[in-house]
mmCIF file of C-alpha atoms in Angstrom:
data_model
loop_
_atom_site.group_PDB
_atom_site.id
_atom_site.type_symbol
_atom_site.label_atom_id
_atom_site.label_comp_id
_atom_site.label_asym_id
_atom_site.label_seq_id
_atom_site.Cartn_x
_atom_site.Cartn_y
_atom_site.Cartn_z
ATOM 1 C CA UNK U 1 -38.247 25.501 60.993
ATOM 2 C CA UNK U 2 -36.795 27.769 63.904
ATOM 3 C CA UNK U 3 -33.861 29.202 64.724
ATOM 4 C CA UNK U 4 -32.376 31.716 66.597
ATOM 5 C CA UNK U 5 -29.025 33.668 66.156
ATOM 6 C CA UNK U 6 -27.286 35.213 69.043
ATOM 7 C CA UNK U 7 -23.479 36.896 68.671
ATOM 8 C CA UNK U 8 -21.417 38.366 68.768
ATOM 9 C CA UNK U 9 -20.472 34.610 70.173
ATOM 10 C CA UNK U 10 -17.549 35.894 72.602
ATOM 11 C CA UNK U 11 -16.656 39.540 73.499
ATOM 12 C CA UNK U 12 -14.039 41.500 75.600
ATOM 13 C CA UNK U 13 -15.316 44.929 76.908
ATOM 14 C CA UNK U 14 -13.580 47.143 78.932
ATOM 15 C CA UNK U 15 -14.924 48.271 82.164
ATOM 16 C CA UNK U 16 -17.419 50.981 81.460
ATOM 17 C CA UNK U 17 -17.708 50.918 78.202
ATOM 18 C CA UNK U 18 -21.108 50.215 76.643
ATOM 19 C CA UNK U 19 -22.972 46.644 75.484
ATOM 20 C CA UNK U 20 -25.009 45.590 73.287
ATOM 21 C CA UNK U 21 -25.903 42.106 71.869
ATOM 22 C CA UNK U 22 -28.507 40.859 69.677
ATOM 23 C CA UNK U 23 -30.855 38.128 69.887
ATOM 24 C CA UNK U 24 -33.058 37.554 66.290
ATOM 25 C CA UNK U 25 -35.665 34.372 65.834
ATOM 26 C CA UNK U 26 -36.672 33.333 62.637
ATOM 27 C CA UNK U 27 -39.435 31.071 61.373
ATOM 28 C CA UNK U 28 -42.129 31.579 63.845
ATOM 29 C CA UNK U 29 -43.975 35.106 64.600
ATOM 30 C CA UNK U 30 -44.564 37.072 68.507
ATOM 31 C CA UNK U 31 -42.548 34.536 70.408
ATOM 32 C CA UNK U 32 -42.158 35.207 74.237
ATOM 33 C CA UNK U 33 -38.660 36.503 74.197
ATOM 34 C CA UNK U 34 -35.472 35.514 77.604
ATOM 35 C CA UNK U 35 -32.572 37.143 78.042
ATOM 36 C CA UNK U 36 -30.486 34.958 80.898
ATOM 37 C CA UNK U 37 -26.843 35.434 82.843
ATOM 38 C CA UNK U 38 -25.037 31.693 83.059
ATOM 39 C CA UNK U 39 -21.957 32.430 86.210
ATOM 40 C CA UNK U 40 -19.780 29.627 85.660
ATOM 41 C CA UNK U 41 -20.712 26.276 86.669
ATOM 42 C CA UNK U 42 -24.281 27.707 87.741
ATOM 43 C CA UNK U 43 -27.657 27.201 86.562
ATOM 44 C CA UNK U 44 -29.399 30.100 84.517
ATOM 45 C CA UNK U 45 -30.340 33.548 86.241
ATOM 46 C CA UNK U 46 -33.739 35.279 84.198
ATOM 47 C CA UNK U 47 -32.893 38.905 83.688
ATOM 48 C CA UNK U 48 -35.408 40.176 80.836
ATOM 49 C CA UNK U 49 -38.359 38.660 79.159
ATOM 50 C CA UNK U 50 -40.844 39.898 76.645
ATOM 51 C CA UNK U 51 -43.920 38.987 75.159
ATOM 52 C CA UNK U 52 -44.846 41.907 72.469
ATOM 53 C CA UNK U 53 -43.120 44.553 71.105
ATOM 54 C CA UNK U 54 -42.085 47.223 73.326
ATOM 55 C CA UNK U 55 -43.130 44.625 76.228
ATOM 56 C CA UNK U 56 -40.505 44.054 78.372
ATOM 57 C CA UNK U 57 -40.311 42.552 82.190
ATOM 58 C CA UNK U 58 -37.213 42.938 84.699
ATOM 59 C CA UNK U 59 -36.836 39.909 86.403
ATOM 60 C CA UNK U 60 -33.658 41.681 88.513
ATOM 61 C CA UNK U 61 -32.265 45.174 89.211
ATOM 62 C CA UNK U 62 -29.014 46.012 87.676
ATOM 63 C CA UNK U 63 -26.906 47.378 85.167
ATOM 64 C CA UNK U 64 -28.646 46.182 82.405
ATOM 65 C CA UNK U 65 -31.740 47.252 79.951
ATOM 66 C CA UNK U 66 -33.400 44.645 77.241
ATOM 67 C CA UNK U 67 -35.396 46.472 74.247
ATOM 68 C CA UNK U 68 -37.645 44.249 71.589
ATOM 69 C CA UNK U 69 -37.950 46.917 68.950
ATOM 70 C CA UNK U 70 -39.483 44.065 66.276
ATOM 71 C CA UNK U 71 -41.230 41.472 66.536
ATOM 72 C CA UNK U 72 -38.445 38.738 66.669
ATOM 73 C CA UNK U 73 -35.548 40.582 67.298
ATOM 74 C CA UNK U 74 -34.079 41.286 71.198
ATOM 75 C CA UNK U 75 -31.439 43.287 72.304
ATOM 76 C CA UNK U 76 -29.288 43.234 75.519
ATOM 77 C CA UNK U 77 -27.238 46.754 76.858
ATOM 78 C CA UNK U 78 -25.768 48.753 79.357
ATOM 79 C CA UNK U 79 -24.599 52.089 79.277
ATOM 80 C CA UNK U 80 -21.831 51.376 81.260
ATOM 81 C CA UNK U 81 -20.421 47.306 82.376
ATOM 82 C CA UNK U 82 -19.427 46.399 85.177
ATOM 83 C CA UNK U 83 -16.796 43.615 86.274
ATOM 84 C CA UNK U 84 -19.427 41.929 87.391
ATOM 85 C CA UNK U 85 -21.518 41.873 84.334
ATOM 86 C CA UNK U 86 -18.965 38.759 83.627
ATOM 87 C CA UNK U 87 -21.015 36.412 82.176
ATOM 88 C CA UNK U 88 -22.259 33.452 79.750
ATOM 89 C CA UNK U 89 -25.590 35.432 78.518
ATOM 90 C CA UNK U 90 -28.302 33.586 76.687
ATOM 91 C CA UNK U 91 -31.289 34.247 74.802
ATOM 92 C CA UNK U 92 -33.914 31.739 74.224
ATOM 93 C CA UNK U 93 -37.552 31.937 72.927
ATOM 94 C CA UNK U 94 -41.038 30.043 73.496
ATOM 95 C CA UNK U 95 -43.974 29.956 72.096
ATOM 96 C CA UNK U 96 -46.449 30.251 75.648
ATOM 97 C CA UNK U 97 -44.662 30.830 78.808
ATOM 98 C CA UNK U 98 -44.281 28.606 80.747
ATOM 99 C CA UNK U 99 -43.573 25.542 78.423
ATOM 100 C CA UNK U 100 -40.016 24.689 76.399
ATOM 101 C CA UNK U 101 -37.855 27.211 75.512
ATOM 102 C CA UNK U 102 -34.903 26.929 72.729
ATOM 103 C CA UNK U 103 -31.772 28.495 73.463
ATOM 104 C CA UNK U 104 -29.096 30.415 71.578
ATOM 105 C CA UNK U 105 -25.392 29.257 71.167
ATOM 106 C CA UNK U 106 -25.245 31.987 74.175
ATOM 107 C CA UNK U 107 -22.487 35.155 74.561
ATOM 108 C CA UNK U 108 -19.381 35.015 76.085
ATOM 109 C CA UNK U 109 -18.730 38.564 77.913
ATOM 110 C CA UNK U 110 -15.787 39.218 79.708
ATOM 111 C CA UNK U 111 -15.719 42.479 81.638
ATOM 112 C CA UNK U 112 -11.733 43.762 82.424
ATOM 113 C CA UNK A 1 -32.647 30.617 96.332
ATOM 114 C CA UNK A 2 -33.144 28.375 93.728
ATOM 115 C CA UNK A 3 -36.265 26.467 93.424
ATOM 116 C CA UNK A 4 -34.586 23.258 91.374
ATOM 117 C CA UNK A 5 -31.882 21.668 93.497
ATOM 118 C CA UNK A 6 -29.839 19.097 91.262
ATOM 119 C CA UNK A 7 -27.981 16.464 92.464
ATOM 120 C CA UNK A 8 -25.144 14.793 92.485
ATOM 121 C CA UNK A 9 -23.392 17.931 91.525
ATOM 122 C CA UNK A 10 -20.936 15.872 89.307
ATOM 123 C CA UNK A 11 -21.560 12.421 88.015
ATOM 124 C CA UNK A 12 -18.743 10.379 86.270
ATOM 125 C CA UNK A 13 -19.597 6.873 84.674
ATOM 126 C CA UNK A 14 -18.788 4.685 82.228
ATOM 127 C CA UNK A 15 -20.053 4.396 78.810
ATOM 128 C CA UNK A 16 -23.096 1.876 78.833
ATOM 129 C CA UNK A 17 -23.757 2.543 82.497
ATOM 130 C CA UNK A 18 -26.859 4.227 83.220
ATOM 131 C CA UNK A 19 -26.712 7.579 84.538
ATOM 132 C CA UNK A 20 -29.348 9.126 87.415
ATOM 133 C CA UNK A 21 -29.393 12.284 88.351
ATOM 134 C CA UNK A 22 -32.263 13.674 90.632
ATOM 135 C CA UNK A 23 -33.662 17.056 90.986
ATOM 136 C CA UNK A 24 -35.392 18.464 94.284
ATOM 137 C CA UNK A 25 -37.876 21.876 94.200
ATOM 138 C CA UNK A 26 -39.738 23.613 97.200
ATOM 139 C CA UNK A 27 -42.826 24.795 96.111
ATOM 140 C CA UNK A 28 -45.680 22.934 93.801
ATOM 141 C CA UNK A 29 -45.270 23.713 90.131
ATOM 142 C CA UNK A 30 -47.007 23.418 86.977
ATOM 143 C CA UNK A 31 -44.184 21.168 84.878
ATOM 144 C CA UNK A 32 -40.686 20.830 85.157
ATOM 145 C CA UNK A 33 -38.249 20.523 82.716
ATOM 146 C CA UNK A 34 -34.833 18.809 81.405
ATOM 147 C CA UNK A 35 -32.501 20.182 79.699
ATOM 148 C CA UNK A 36 -29.040 19.284 78.624
ATOM 149 C CA UNK A 37 -25.829 21.940 77.904
ATOM 150 C CA UNK A 38 -22.666 21.300 75.896
ATOM 151 C CA UNK A 39 -19.623 23.108 77.313
ATOM 152 C CA UNK A 40 -19.816 26.269 76.092
ATOM 153 C CA UNK A 41 -23.100 25.780 74.326
ATOM 154 C CA UNK A 42 -26.547 27.004 74.988
ATOM 155 C CA UNK A 43 -29.336 24.604 76.180
ATOM 156 C CA UNK A 44 -31.316 21.819 74.938
ATOM 157 C CA UNK A 45 -34.660 21.115 75.847
ATOM 158 C CA UNK A 46 -35.160 17.449 76.322
ATOM 159 C CA UNK A 47 -38.422 16.518 78.418
ATOM 160 C CA UNK A 48 -41.366 18.556 79.726
ATOM 161 C CA UNK A 49 -43.639 16.915 82.739
ATOM 162 C CA UNK A 50 -46.467 17.817 83.986
ATOM 163 C CA UNK A 51 -47.200 18.017 87.394
ATOM 164 C CA UNK A 52 -50.061 15.496 87.129
ATOM 165 C CA UNK A 53 -47.904 12.876 84.905
ATOM 166 C CA UNK A 54 -45.110 10.272 86.743
ATOM 167 C CA UNK A 55 -43.051 9.617 84.124
ATOM 168 C CA UNK A 56 -42.193 9.883 80.619
ATOM 169 C CA UNK A 57 -39.574 8.458 77.830
ATOM 170 C CA UNK A 58 -38.009 10.116 75.286
ATOM 171 C CA UNK A 59 -35.754 7.574 73.697
ATOM 172 C CA UNK A 60 -33.061 6.369 75.998
ATOM 173 C CA UNK A 61 -34.008 9.486 78.395
ATOM 174 C CA UNK A 62 -36.501 8.295 81.295
ATOM 175 C CA UNK A 63 -37.948 11.508 83.943
ATOM 176 C CA UNK A 64 -40.341 10.538 86.848
ATOM 177 C CA UNK A 65 -42.186 13.401 89.002
ATOM 178 C CA UNK A 66 -42.911 12.611 92.627
ATOM 179 C CA UNK A 67 -44.974 15.942 93.611
ATOM 180 C CA UNK A 68 -45.370 14.164 97.075
ATOM 181 C CA UNK A 69 -42.080 14.401 97.417
ATOM 182 C CA UNK A 70 -41.369 17.619 95.595
ATOM 183 C CA UNK A 71 -38.771 15.800 93.351
ATOM 184 C CA UNK A 72 -38.141 14.459 89.550
ATOM 185 C CA UNK A 73 -35.018 11.925 88.174
ATOM 186 C CA UNK A 74 -33.465 12.294 84.866
ATOM 187 C CA UNK A 75 -32.290 8.586 83.623
ATOM 188 C CA UNK A 76 -29.997 8.392 80.869
ATOM 189 C CA UNK A 77 -29.663 4.520 79.771
ATOM 190 C CA UNK A 78 -26.785 2.653 78.253
ATOM 191 C CA UNK A 79 -24.846 5.868 78.387
ATOM 192 C CA UNK A 80 -22.648 6.986 75.460
ATOM 193 C CA UNK A 81 -19.599 9.246 75.670
ATOM 194 C CA UNK A 82 -21.946 12.152 73.508
ATOM 195 C CA UNK A 83 -23.826 12.274 76.261
ATOM 196 C CA UNK A 84 -21.373 14.117 78.696
ATOM 197 C CA UNK A 85 -22.371 17.420 79.328
ATOM 198 C CA UNK A 86 -24.216 19.000 81.830
ATOM 199 C CA UNK A 87 -27.880 18.545 82.917
ATOM 200 C CA UNK A 88 -30.503 21.153 84.417
ATOM 201 C CA UNK A 89 -33.651 20.720 85.651
ATOM 202 C CA UNK A 90 -36.515 23.996 85.550
ATOM 203 C CA UNK A 91 -39.772 24.453 87.796
ATOM 204 C CA UNK A 92 -42.137 26.644 86.426
ATOM 205 C CA UNK A 93 -44.967 27.708 89.023
ATOM 206 C CA UNK A 94 -47.744 30.607 89.716
ATOM 207 C CA UNK A 95 -44.693 31.198 92.798
ATOM 208 C CA UNK A 96 -42.307 32.099 89.685
ATOM 209 C CA UNK A 97 -45.367 33.993 87.333
ATOM 210 C CA UNK A 98 -45.181 31.426 84.882
ATOM 211 C CA UNK A 99 -41.148 31.803 84.449
ATOM 212 C CA UNK A 100 -37.962 28.847 84.951
ATOM 213 C CA UNK A 101 -36.307 28.529 87.992
ATOM 214 C CA UNK A 102 -33.171 26.472 87.451
ATOM 215 C CA UNK A 103 -31.520 24.471 89.333
ATOM 216 C CA UNK A 104 -27.178 24.757 89.057
ATOM 217 C CA UNK A 105 -27.272 21.311 87.173
ATOM 218 C CA UNK A 106 -25.808 18.379 87.149
ATOM 219 C CA UNK A 107 -21.950 17.756 85.361
ATOM 220 C CA UNK A 108 -22.044 14.359 83.443
ATOM 221 C CA UNK A 109 -18.858 12.594 82.394
ATOM 222 C CA UNK A 110 -18.733 9.538 80.337
ATOM 223 C CA UNK A 111 -16.011 7.482 80.203
ATOM 224 C CA UNK A 112 -15.074 5.641 77.013
#
């Protein structure tokens, strides 16, 4: 069966520090991968998605970047965190774009 | 702006009662999906309904889709305390490049 892992679960970082969040998927090949951010009490905002290794589409211009160095690994990064980067970050995967997505447990990021 | 808008924003009912949540959207869609999110966790897919379908069932869940009114409803019958969660609709269309566009969710509380 397929599983998706995200780490860390929580992270407290100072403003201006770098960020690296990792997501890995097991049990499937060539998944579509997604990074979302969720503000408190709100819906999800798509940040990046990837249909293959090295292929990244950015949905929202921002302080973040994403990379897919391996088929089932998706990394969210920042060189310098801003206060506004605080939020709940979710990684997800799907077999087919526009179909069901499967979510990881999320990373809660607090930038102070 | 958000494609899917859930209504109500919050709903509190007694265990055993039925819960109905609504989702309205603005453009034509390929499909509409409902997800559940327990507090501080990742999202779990519930049901996907395609634009040519009018109703789908899964256990105690019933989803309807009215494309003429651009709306969908999620009915949970015989609610349980474990149904306490936030429920989100997400729409997919060519307008969104076939990515999911999320509403802000309905927070459902089931009182024992």
